[in-house]
Amino acid sequence: MLSRVAQTIYWLGRYIERAENYARFMDVNLSLIMDLPKTMSEQWQPLVGITGDDALFRSKYDEEYTRDNVVQFMTFDKDNSNSILSCLIQARENARTIREIISSEMWQQLNELYLSVKDANLATNGNLSDFYRHIKTGSHLFNGIMDSTLIHNEAYHFANIGRLSERADKTDRILDMKYFYLLPRVEDVGTTLDYMQWSALLKSASAYEVYRKKYGRMDYRDIIEFLIFDREFPRAIHFCLLEADRSLHTIGNTQLGTFNNPAEKEMGKIISQLNFNDVNDIIQYGLHEYLDDLQVKLNHLGDEIFNTFFSLAH
Amino acid sequence: MSHNIKFLANYKTESFFDEMFTSEGDVRPAYKLFFENLERLNLDDLKAKQYTADKAYVSMGITFNVYHEGEGVERTLPFDLVPRIIPFEEWDVINRGLTQRVIALNTFLDDIYNKKLILKDNIIPEEIIRSSPGYLPACEGIQPPKGRWTHISGIDLIKHSDGDYYVLEDNCRVPSGVSYVLENREIMKRAFPNIFERAHVLPIYDYPLQLLEMLESLTTMQEPNVVVLTPGIYNSAYFEHSFLAQQMGAELVEGRDLVVEDGFCFMRTTKGLQRVDVIYRRVDDLFIDPLVFRPDSVLGVPGLFDAYRRGNVAIANAPGTGVADDKVVYAYVPDMIKYYLEEDPILPNVPTYLCWRDNDRDYVLENIHKMVVKTDNQSGGYGMLMGPSSTTEERRVFIDKIKSSPRNYIAQPMMSLSRVPTLIQDDLEGRHVDLRPFVLFGNGVSVIPGGLSRVALKKGSMVVNSSQGGGSKDTWVLGVPEEDLLNA
């Protein structure tokens, strides 16, 4: 397929996944706030912190991390190229460019989701939580429609790599959120408040129920293990990369576990790290540092995918 | 009028040709079935259908764009539910007339870039051709596959108050609008399924297939690689480019996706370069190759023209066809038909005055308040003066322009376009329409039954262009003669 088209559909997958994850970030914080002891003030800064767009926020909103400002910044702000609306605008532009490649059902779902967010500005202020859930569902619907109406050929696999590598990155950041959340005192580690934050993180990755089924009690080591290393949970980093790797090898028509181009090589390196690390390695290294390092590697993977398939220079 | 339809109670045909009603107010046979259906609807039903259709357009994203910053303003072409219905007998004339005209135009294009017989025989002054911006000297001596130049033509027709069709202009370069024809039909089938079951409307769904077969006929390659070349997402007709590529199963490419190496054209894919055999280009002539035409073009492909000249890639429509869109050249089409085919034109031109002729110019300048003045190479309803509704100042501007560059202006008497009832708020009112049928010319000529009916939504307006407040209607060509309709 055309390199440009491959790149466009890869980013289409990424943008929609990004919009969904931003909705997850917001939703989790909103629910967390509802459970907080009234003595604690709302924490909105961690949310902005994990997106990596803190500098932009500070310059635009004078470091005022209020609910309204963060909602605006993360959801509707067109100056923030990663806001939900920006992502949907870009996803839609991409979809428009390759409308003849994707199914018309995919286009229609994306178009309707975009219109509902674009026109939502004031009307939904009353129930933000519903609004973010609507975006999540809209993204799920898009993914479901893609899985069941798009032919599973090269285009599908590029979209799949896009959404899964984006999801891996965002699950990484969701976990990292804990690093930014403040606990009032050091002694609060291991208390109800601490675990409330961990549960919120699990919920934002739709992982709470599955986690409880699998591990029962709340233990941050298990939570870390689950969200990073689980091979069966669709939002766990390891799962995402294994699936993306499958698509990558389908495109290249190469055997899993081998590599024939820089993208396959980079992917293989990250996966083998996850294959042979466990939660002890992470604790030893430092959770935040480990997650940070993983993000850098995922970015590098994105670069290699670009160089291998999309770069127009020959 | 003997009916009880409230939303038609005040309907007047006035002095115009109305496609649904005779001047006595009787329903014409072609509209009989549709009218009977209308009688069963109340205004709310009709508006509900209109609402559903409008919503379908927005949600399917059938839009054209006016871009500002990033997000852009997308507009849908307003669509009206009352179809323009063409009787079998009228279509027969149109079909034969268009076939004749397109063959003549194609012969003309082949002639002026090669033997130039029509110029040597002084049927058309050579300076008219030479001075036309659509004439590309680089195309001289080129013999495109099968001798075809204008593979896809959009010929604009109007029906005058005398009930006859006239050709208003020819579009041989990159005619657009066919996606609306196809989508309008899909939406109408949903709105009036019970009529379609009985109305004998000629189907048009196979246009993309016919288009693909025509394009494939331009190469001898087995399993040729046909692509649609678009200027990109910011082009106002982008939806159509993408739609046609999808319907044909062809790759939609931009100039940057293509590269020419060793005189052959390739597209850049995730698995390397892949040969391209036929390009359906929706990029203007002057932008297709910066090495030959406009050097500032980023929409084209360096070296493409050379690959084309060598016969290594076919291009539809052929570069150079734009000369036939020149409104001065248009005036000579009846002469072309006589010269090349030794036939009388089946579809007449609108009488046209060429301002470079002294007599014509004098007449135009004296009667400018009664005429429509047009610039030779502008479309979209721009560069036009509608005499009767113009101000003294507007006329003065055009008089100056005509005097300083007479070659670039033509004038025509005001034609009164026929009208079709159109839903305007709570009533059906008569609105003027034109018709752009699409003609394919590969192995043979094929006219898609119907075409794009554009409607001027503003009361009294005769300007149907979408940029000037126009909309569109579905166009039905009936597959059975009138007597059968009356007996039904």
Short mmCIF file of C-alpha atoms in Angstrom, two decimals, chain B residues 16-449:
data_model
loop_
_atom_site.label_atom_id
_atom_site.label_comp_id
_atom_site.label_asym_id
_atom_site.label_seq_id
_atom_site.Cartn_x
_atom_site.Cartn_y
_atom_site.Cartn_z
CA PHE B 16 -41.23 29.42 -17.46
CA PHE B 17 -41.07 25.88 -18.65
CA ASP B 18 -41.97 23.81 -15.62
CA GLU B 19 -40.76 20.22 -15.62
CA MET B 20 -43.66 18.94 -13.50
CA PHE B 21 -46.61 21.01 -14.68
CA THR B 22 -47.84 22.24 -18.06
CA SER B 23 -48.76 25.91 -18.30
CA GLU B 24 -52.38 24.79 -17.80
CA GLY B 25 -51.37 23.25 -14.50
CA ASP B 26 -51.67 19.62 -15.56
CA VAL B 27 -49.13 17.14 -14.30
CA ARG B 28 -46.82 16.01 -17.08
CA PRO B 29 -46.85 12.25 -17.74
CA ALA B 30 -43.26 11.77 -16.55
CA TYR B 31 -44.21 13.11 -13.11
CA LYS B 32 -47.50 11.24 -12.83
CA LEU B 33 -46.27 8.57 -10.45
CA PHE B 34 -44.23 10.94 -8.31
CA PHE B 35 -47.14 13.35 -8.07
CA GLU B 36 -49.52 10.60 -6.96
CA ASN B 37 -47.05 9.85 -4.23
CA LEU B 38 -46.90 13.49 -3.19
CA GLU B 39 -50.68 13.52 -2.85
CA ARG B 40 -50.39 10.89 -0.17
CA LEU B 41 -47.92 12.92 1.87
CA ASN B 42 -48.54 15.84 4.15
CA LEU B 43 -46.08 18.61 4.70
CA ASP B 44 -44.66 16.98 7.82
CA ASP B 45 -43.95 13.76 5.94
CA LEU B 46 -42.17 15.66 3.23
CA LYS B 47 -40.15 17.68 5.68
CA ALA B 48 -39.27 14.56 7.62
CA LYS B 49 -37.92 13.00 4.45
CA GLN B 50 -35.98 16.17 3.69
CA TYR B 51 -34.59 16.21 7.22
CA THR B 52 -33.49 12.58 6.97
CA ALA B 53 -31.81 13.25 3.66
CA ASP B 54 -29.99 16.30 4.97
CA LYS B 55 -28.85 14.39 8.01
CA ALA B 56 -27.57 11.54 5.86
CA TYR B 57 -25.39 14.01 3.98
CA VAL B 58 -23.86 15.40 7.15
CA SER B 59 -23.28 12.06 8.81
CA MET B 60 -21.86 10.51 5.64
CA GLY B 61 -19.67 13.59 5.39
CA ILE B 62 -20.57 14.29 1.76
CA THR B 63 -19.20 17.76 1.86
CA PHE B 64 -17.13 20.26 0.01
CA ASN B 65 -14.73 22.47 1.91
CA VAL B 66 -13.86 26.02 2.34
CA TYR B 67 -10.70 25.84 4.41
CA HIS B 68 -9.55 28.38 6.89
CA GLU B 69 -7.32 27.00 9.58
CA GLY B 70 -6.98 23.28 10.07
CA GLU B 71 -10.54 22.39 10.75
CA GLY B 72 -12.08 24.27 7.85
CA VAL B 73 -15.67 25.01 7.05
CA GLU B 74 -17.38 22.06 5.53
CA ARG B 75 -20.58 22.55 3.68
CA THR B 76 -22.96 20.09 2.24
CA LEU B 77 -24.39 20.79 -1.17
CA PRO B 78 -28.04 21.54 -0.38
CA PHE B 79 -30.16 18.72 -1.69
CA ASP B 80 -33.81 18.93 -2.69
CA LEU B 81 -36.11 15.94 -2.60
CA VAL B 82 -38.22 16.67 -5.65
CA PRO B 83 -36.43 14.98 -8.53
CA ARG B 84 -35.90 16.34 -11.97
CA ILE B 85 -37.50 13.76 -14.22
CA ILE B 86 -36.52 13.44 -17.88
CA PRO B 87 -38.93 11.59 -20.15
CA PHE B 88 -37.64 8.72 -22.24
CA GLU B 89 -38.16 10.64 -25.49
CA GLU B 90 -36.18 13.68 -24.33
CA TRP B 91 -33.35 11.52 -23.08
CA ASP B 92 -33.08 9.88 -26.45
CA VAL B 93 -32.34 13.28 -28.01
CA ILE B 94 -29.90 14.22 -25.26
CA ASN B 95 -28.10 10.90 -25.48
CA ARG B 96 -27.63 11.14 -29.25
CA GLY B 97 -26.73 14.81 -29.07
CA LEU B 98 -24.09 14.33 -26.38
CA THR B 99 -22.56 11.35 -28.15
CA GLN B 100 -22.27 13.38 -31.32
CA ARG B 101 -20.83 16.35 -29.49
CA VAL B 102 -18.21 14.43 -27.54
CA ILE B 103 -17.02 12.61 -30.65
CA ALA B 104 -16.67 15.96 -32.40
CA LEU B 105 -14.83 17.51 -29.45
CA ASN B 106 -12.45 14.58 -29.25
CA THR B 107 -11.78 14.72 -32.98
CA PHE B 108 -11.17 18.43 -32.66
CA LEU B 109 -8.65 17.97 -29.85
CA ASP B 110 -6.79 15.28 -31.76
CA ASP B 111 -6.80 17.50 -34.83
CA ILE B 112 -5.51 20.74 -33.32
CA TYR B 113 -2.62 19.00 -31.59
CA ASN B 114 -1.70 17.07 -34.71
CA LYS B 115 -2.77 17.82 -38.29
CA LYS B 116 -4.60 21.09 -37.56
CA LEU B 117 -6.94 20.56 -40.52
CA ILE B 118 -9.75 22.61 -39.01
CA LEU B 119 -7.40 25.56 -38.72
CA LYS B 120 -5.96 25.12 -42.19
CA ASP B 121 -9.46 25.03 -43.61
CA ASN B 122 -10.22 28.24 -41.74
CA ILE B 123 -13.21 26.85 -39.89
CA ILE B 124 -11.72 28.16 -36.64
CA PRO B 125 -9.20 31.03 -36.68
CA GLU B 126 -5.81 29.74 -35.57
CA GLU B 127 -5.27 32.74 -33.31
CA ILE B 128 -8.31 31.76 -31.26
CA ILE B 129 -6.71 28.44 -30.48
CA ARG B 130 -3.23 29.84 -29.95
CA SER B 131 -4.50 32.50 -27.58
CA SER B 132 -6.53 30.10 -25.49
CA PRO B 133 -4.91 29.48 -22.11
CA GLY B 134 -6.11 25.88 -22.27
CA TYR B 135 -4.09 25.24 -25.41
CA LEU B 136 -0.81 23.56 -24.45
CA PRO B 137 1.87 23.58 -27.18
CA ALA B 138 3.67 20.82 -25.26
CA CYS B 139 0.89 18.47 -26.35
CA GLU B 140 1.52 18.95 -30.05
CA GLY B 141 2.25 15.71 -31.83
CA ILE B 142 1.01 13.57 -28.96
CA GLN B 143 -1.17 10.63 -29.88
CA PRO B 144 -2.81 9.35 -26.72
CA PRO B 145 -4.02 5.74 -26.46
CA LYS B 146 -6.89 4.98 -28.85
CA GLY B 147 -6.85 8.61 -29.98
CA ARG B 148 -8.94 9.53 -26.95
CA TRP B 149 -8.47 12.94 -25.36
CA THR B 150 -11.67 13.71 -23.54
CA HIS B 151 -12.42 10.50 -21.69
CA ILE B 152 -14.81 12.00 -19.20
CA SER B 153 -16.83 15.04 -20.25
CA GLY B 154 -19.43 17.02 -18.38
CA ILE B 155 -21.63 18.91 -20.81
CA ASP B 156 -23.90 21.52 -19.25
CA LEU B 157 -27.39 21.68 -20.68
CA ILE B 158 -30.36 23.89 -20.01
CA LYS B 159 -33.94 23.65 -21.10
CA HIS B 160 -35.24 26.99 -22.34
CA SER B 161 -38.80 28.27 -22.12
CA ASP B 162 -39.35 26.89 -25.64
CA GLY B 163 -39.00 23.40 -24.14
CA ASP B 164 -35.79 22.61 -26.05
CA TYR B 165 -32.41 21.69 -24.62
CA TYR B 166 -29.37 23.84 -25.32
CA VAL B 167 -25.71 23.28 -24.57
CA LEU B 168 -24.45 25.92 -22.17
CA GLU B 169 -20.83 24.85 -21.83
CA ASP B 170 -18.41 21.96 -22.25
CA ASN B 171 -16.18 20.65 -19.46
CA CYS B 172 -13.47 18.45 -20.89
CA ARG B 173 -10.64 19.06 -18.44
CA VAL B 174 -11.69 17.81 -15.01
CA PRO B 175 -15.50 17.86 -14.82
CA SER B 176 -16.76 17.22 -11.30
CA GLY B 177 -20.08 16.43 -9.69
CA VAL B 178 -20.66 12.81 -10.55
CA SER B 179 -20.34 11.69 -6.92
CA TYR B 180 -23.38 13.81 -6.10
CA VAL B 181 -25.26 12.11 -8.90
CA LEU B 182 -24.55 8.72 -7.36
CA GLU B 183 -25.11 9.73 -3.74
CA ASN B 184 -28.28 11.69 -4.51
CA ARG B 185 -29.71 8.55 -6.01
CA GLU B 186 -28.85 6.47 -2.96
CA ILE B 187 -30.54 8.98 -0.70
CA MET B 188 -33.61 9.18 -2.93
CA LYS B 189 -33.95 5.42 -2.95
CA ARG B 190 -34.13 5.54 0.82
CA ALA B 191 -36.61 8.44 0.83
CA PHE B 192 -39.00 7.06 -1.83
CA PRO B 193 -38.43 3.31 -2.03
CA ASN B 194 -41.97 2.59 -3.18
CA ILE B 195 -41.66 4.89 -6.19
CA PHE B 196 -38.43 3.33 -7.37
CA GLU B 197 -40.08 -0.04 -7.42
CA ARG B 198 -42.48 1.17 -10.09
CA ALA B 199 -41.01 4.19 -11.83
CA HIS B 200 -38.66 2.58 -14.38
CA VAL B 201 -35.87 4.98 -13.49
CA LEU B 202 -32.75 4.03 -15.42
CA PRO B 203 -30.08 2.88 -12.96
CA ILE B 204 -26.73 4.63 -12.64
CA TYR B 205 -24.99 2.50 -10.03
CA ASP B 206 -22.60 1.00 -12.55
CA TYR B 207 -20.93 4.31 -13.39
CA PRO B 208 -17.79 3.57 -11.31
CA LEU B 209 -17.44 0.22 -13.06
CA GLN B 210 -17.85 1.80 -16.48
CA LEU B 211 -15.33 4.45 -15.50
CA LEU B 212 -12.83 1.80 -14.43
CA GLU B 213 -13.33 -0.22 -17.62
CA MET B 214 -12.84 2.91 -19.69
CA LEU B 215 -9.63 3.73 -17.83
CA GLU B 216 -8.36 0.18 -18.17
CA SER B 217 -9.04 0.30 -21.90
CA LEU B 218 -6.31 2.95 -22.19
CA THR B 219 -3.50 0.49 -21.64
CA THR B 220 -2.54 -2.88 -23.03
CA MET B 221 -1.11 -4.00 -19.69
CA GLN B 222 -2.67 -7.07 -18.14
CA GLU B 223 -4.20 -6.21 -14.76
CA PRO B 224 -3.28 -2.56 -15.08
CA ASN B 225 -2.67 -0.39 -12.05
CA VAL B 226 -5.17 2.48 -12.27
CA VAL B 227 -4.85 5.37 -9.81
CA VAL B 228 -6.84 8.53 -9.10
CA LEU B 229 -4.59 11.57 -8.76
CA THR B 230 -6.00 14.19 -6.39
CA PRO B 231 -4.61 17.58 -5.38
CA GLY B 232 -5.38 16.44 -1.84
CA ILE B 233 -7.73 16.92 1.02
CA TYR B 234 -7.93 20.69 0.65
CA ASN B 235 -9.42 20.51 -2.82
CA SER B 236 -13.10 21.31 -2.79
CA ALA B 237 -13.90 18.17 -4.79
CA TYR B 238 -11.80 15.90 -2.57
CA PHE B 239 -14.79 13.90 -1.44
CA GLU B 240 -15.48 12.98 -5.03
CA HIS B 241 -11.91 11.91 -5.74
CA SER B 242 -11.92 9.67 -2.74
CA PHE B 243 -15.39 8.37 -3.48
CA LEU B 244 -14.56 7.42 -7.06
CA ALA B 245 -11.28 5.76 -6.05
CA GLN B 246 -13.13 3.75 -3.44
CA GLN B 247 -15.92 2.77 -5.79
CA MET B 248 -13.45 1.69 -8.47
CA GLY B 249 -11.13 -0.03 -6.01
CA ALA B 250 -8.32 2.17 -7.30
CA GLU B 251 -5.56 3.74 -5.27
CA LEU B 252 -6.09 7.42 -4.45
CA VAL B 253 -2.73 9.13 -4.84
CA GLU B 254 -1.31 12.60 -4.41
CA GLY B 255 1.55 13.95 -6.47
CA ARG B 256 4.01 13.18 -3.67
CA ASP B 257 3.04 9.51 -3.80
CA LEU B 258 4.26 9.23 -7.39
CA VAL B 259 7.71 9.28 -8.85
CA VAL B 260 9.00 8.96 -12.41
CA GLU B 261 12.12 6.90 -13.01
CA ASP B 262 13.54 6.01 -16.42
CA GLY B 263 10.43 7.31 -18.14
CA PHE B 264 8.03 5.15 -16.13
CA CYS B 265 5.67 6.22 -13.40
CA PHE B 266 5.66 4.51 -10.01
CA MET B 267 3.92 4.92 -6.68
CA ARG B 268 5.74 4.73 -3.36
CA THR B 269 4.41 1.89 -1.27
CA THR B 270 5.37 0.24 2.00
CA LYS B 271 7.04 -2.44 -0.13
CA GLY B 272 8.88 -0.16 -2.52
CA LEU B 273 8.02 1.30 -5.93
CA GLN B 274 5.07 -0.06 -7.87
CA ARG B 275 4.37 0.72 -11.54
CA VAL B 276 1.38 2.91 -12.45
CA ASP B 277 -0.30 2.37 -15.82
CA VAL B 278 -3.29 4.72 -15.93
CA ILE B 279 -3.83 7.97 -14.07
CA TYR B 280 -7.30 9.42 -13.68
CA ARG B 281 -6.12 12.88 -12.83
CA ARG B 282 -8.22 15.39 -10.96
CA VAL B 283 -5.41 17.92 -11.02
CA ASP B 284 -5.46 20.74 -13.56
CA ASP B 285 -3.27 20.44 -16.66
CA LEU B 286 -0.88 23.14 -15.59
CA PHE B 287 -0.11 21.46 -12.28
CA ILE B 288 0.61 17.91 -13.34
CA ASP B 289 4.32 18.27 -14.05
CA PRO B 290 6.47 21.15 -12.74
CA LEU B 291 9.19 20.34 -15.30
CA VAL B 292 6.88 21.13 -18.22
CA PHE B 293 4.15 23.39 -16.90
CA ARG B 294 3.97 25.51 -13.77
CA PRO B 295 7.33 25.09 -12.02
CA ASP B 296 5.82 26.11 -8.68
CA SER B 297 3.36 23.24 -8.66
CA VAL B 298 3.72 20.85 -5.74
CA LEU B 299 0.62 18.91 -6.73
CA GLY B 300 2.18 17.19 -9.70
CA VAL B 301 4.94 14.75 -10.48
CA PRO B 302 8.25 15.82 -12.03
CA GLY B 303 8.77 13.88 -15.26
CA LEU B 304 5.17 12.69 -15.56
CA PHE B 305 4.59 14.44 -18.85
CA ASP B 306 7.64 12.78 -20.36
CA ALA B 307 6.43 9.34 -19.25
CA TYR B 308 3.05 10.20 -20.77
CA ARG B 309 4.57 11.38 -24.03
CA ARG B 310 6.51 8.14 -24.32
CA GLY B 311 3.29 6.21 -23.91
CA ASN B 312 4.43 4.62 -20.63
CA VAL B 313 1.49 5.92 -18.66
CA ALA B 314 -1.98 6.95 -19.81
CA ILE B 315 -3.59 10.10 -18.43
CA ALA B 316 -7.31 10.82 -18.40
CA ASN B 317 -8.37 13.33 -19.37
CA ALA B 318 -5.45 13.99 -21.64
CA PRO B 319 -3.45 17.12 -20.87
CA GLY B 320 -4.44 19.86 -23.31
CA THR B 321 -8.18 19.18 -23.27
CA GLY B 322 -8.79 22.46 -21.45
CA VAL B 323 -8.80 24.31 -24.74
CA ALA B 324 -12.24 22.80 -25.41
CA ASP B 325 -13.57 24.43 -22.22
CA ASP B 326 -12.78 27.89 -23.61
CA LYS B 327 -16.11 29.64 -24.07
CA VAL B 328 -14.93 31.09 -27.36
CA VAL B 329 -13.98 27.65 -28.66
CA TYR B 330 -17.39 26.44 -27.41
CA ALA B 331 -19.05 28.76 -29.92
CA TYR B 332 -17.42 26.76 -32.73
CA VAL B 333 -18.59 23.31 -31.65
CA PRO B 334 -21.57 23.30 -34.06
CA ASP B 335 -19.07 24.06 -36.84
CA MET B 336 -16.85 21.21 -35.63
CA ILE B 337 -19.76 18.80 -35.76
CA LYS B 338 -20.49 19.79 -39.36
CA TYR B 339 -16.81 19.77 -40.32
CA TYR B 340 -15.75 16.46 -38.81
CA LEU B 341 -18.94 14.44 -38.82
CA GLU B 342 -20.85 16.06 -41.69
CA GLU B 343 -23.94 16.15 -39.48
CA ASP B 344 -26.17 18.84 -38.10
CA PRO B 345 -25.86 19.34 -34.35
CA ILE B 346 -28.57 17.44 -32.51
CA LEU B 347 -28.25 19.71 -29.47
CA PRO B 348 -27.88 23.39 -30.37
CA ASN B 349 -25.61 25.87 -28.62
CA VAL B 350 -27.05 28.87 -26.87
CA PRO B 351 -26.66 31.68 -29.44
CA THR B 352 -23.27 33.19 -28.68
CA TYR B 353 -21.71 36.50 -29.59
CA LEU B 354 -17.93 36.58 -29.79
CA CYS B 355 -16.69 39.98 -28.75
CA TRP B 356 -13.53 39.77 -30.88
CA ARG B 357 -15.77 39.98 -33.95
CA ASP B 358 -16.52 43.63 -34.65
CA ASN B 359 -20.19 43.13 -35.48
CA ASP B 360 -20.81 40.90 -32.52
CA ARG B 361 -19.05 43.29 -30.18
CA ASP B 362 -21.06 46.28 -31.37
CA TYR B 363 -24.24 44.30 -30.79
CA VAL B 364 -23.15 43.21 -27.34
CA LEU B 365 -22.13 46.69 -26.24
CA GLU B 366 -25.46 48.09 -27.36
CA ASN B 367 -27.55 45.36 -25.79
CA ILE B 368 -25.47 44.51 -22.75
CA HIS B 369 -28.39 45.16 -20.38
CA LYS B 370 -30.25 42.25 -21.97
CA MET B 371 -27.38 39.79 -22.15
CA VAL B 372 -25.21 37.51 -20.10
CA VAL B 373 -21.53 38.31 -20.53
CA LYS B 374 -18.98 35.61 -19.66
CA THR B 375 -15.22 35.47 -19.39
CA ASP B 376 -13.72 32.85 -21.70
CA ASN B 377 -11.97 30.75 -19.09
CA GLN B 378 -13.81 31.13 -15.84
CA SER B 379 -16.29 28.82 -14.29
CA GLY B 380 -18.24 28.45 -11.09
CA GLY B 381 -20.42 31.43 -11.94
CA TYR B 382 -17.50 33.81 -11.54
CA GLY B 383 -16.46 36.47 -14.06
CA MET B 384 -20.03 36.84 -15.25
CA LEU B 385 -22.39 39.75 -15.83
CA MET B 386 -26.12 39.11 -15.76
CA GLY B 387 -27.27 42.08 -17.83
CA PRO B 388 -30.90 42.49 -16.73
CA SER B 389 -30.07 42.48 -13.03
CA SER B 390 -26.82 44.45 -13.29
CA THR B 391 -26.13 47.99 -12.11
CA THR B 392 -24.87 50.74 -14.42
CA GLU B 393 -21.52 50.56 -12.68
CA GLU B 394 -21.20 46.79 -13.18
CA ARG B 395 -22.05 47.20 -16.85
CA ARG B 396 -19.50 49.97 -17.24
CA VAL B 397 -16.79 47.69 -15.80
CA PHE B 398 -17.65 44.95 -18.27
CA ILE B 399 -17.88 47.36 -21.20
CA ASP B 400 -14.33 48.49 -20.42
CA LYS B 401 -13.13 44.91 -20.12
CA ILE B 402 -14.75 43.91 -23.42
CA LYS B 403 -13.19 46.87 -25.20
CA SER B 404 -9.71 46.25 -23.83
CA SER B 405 -9.61 42.47 -24.34
CA PRO B 406 -12.43 41.44 -26.67
CA ARG B 407 -10.96 37.95 -27.24
CA ASN B 408 -11.75 37.07 -23.64
CA TYR B 409 -15.47 37.81 -23.66
CA ILE B 410 -18.56 36.24 -25.08
CA ALA B 411 -22.19 37.21 -24.61
CA GLN B 412 -25.40 35.28 -24.82
CA PRO B 413 -29.06 36.25 -24.61
CA MET B 414 -30.65 35.56 -21.22
CA MET B 415 -31.99 32.05 -21.39
CA SER B 416 -34.76 31.16 -19.03
CA LEU B 417 -33.85 27.88 -17.42
CA SER B 418 -36.69 25.49 -16.82
CA ARG B 419 -38.02 25.07 -13.30
CA VAL B 420 -38.77 22.19 -10.98
CA PRO B 421 -40.85 22.40 -7.78
CA THR B 422 -38.50 22.70 -4.84
CA LEU B 423 -39.18 22.60 -1.11
CA ILE B 424 -38.70 26.11 0.25
CA GLN B 425 -39.74 26.23 3.88
CA ASP B 426 -43.40 25.17 3.89
CA ASP B 427 -44.20 25.23 0.19
CA LEU B 428 -43.04 23.86 -3.08
CA GLU B 429 -41.92 26.72 -5.29
CA GLY B 430 -40.54 26.72 -8.81
CA ARG B 431 -36.76 26.97 -8.97
CA HIS B 432 -34.50 27.06 -12.04
CA VAL B 433 -32.37 24.04 -12.90
CA ASP B 434 -29.65 23.07 -15.33
CA LEU B 435 -28.27 19.63 -16.11
CA ARG B 436 -24.74 18.27 -16.32
CA PRO B 437 -24.71 14.80 -17.85
CA PHE B 438 -21.44 12.85 -17.80
CA VAL B 439 -20.10 11.20 -20.91
CA LEU B 440 -17.46 8.46 -20.98
CA PHE B 441 -15.43 7.84 -24.11
CA GLY B 442 -13.21 4.76 -24.14
CA ASN B 443 -13.91 2.01 -26.61
CA GLY B 444 -17.23 3.68 -27.29
CA VAL B 445 -19.28 6.59 -25.98
CA SER B 446 -21.47 6.04 -22.95
CA VAL B 447 -23.71 8.65 -21.35
CA ILE B 448 -24.73 8.05 -17.74
CA PRO B 449 -28.54 8.32 -17.74
#
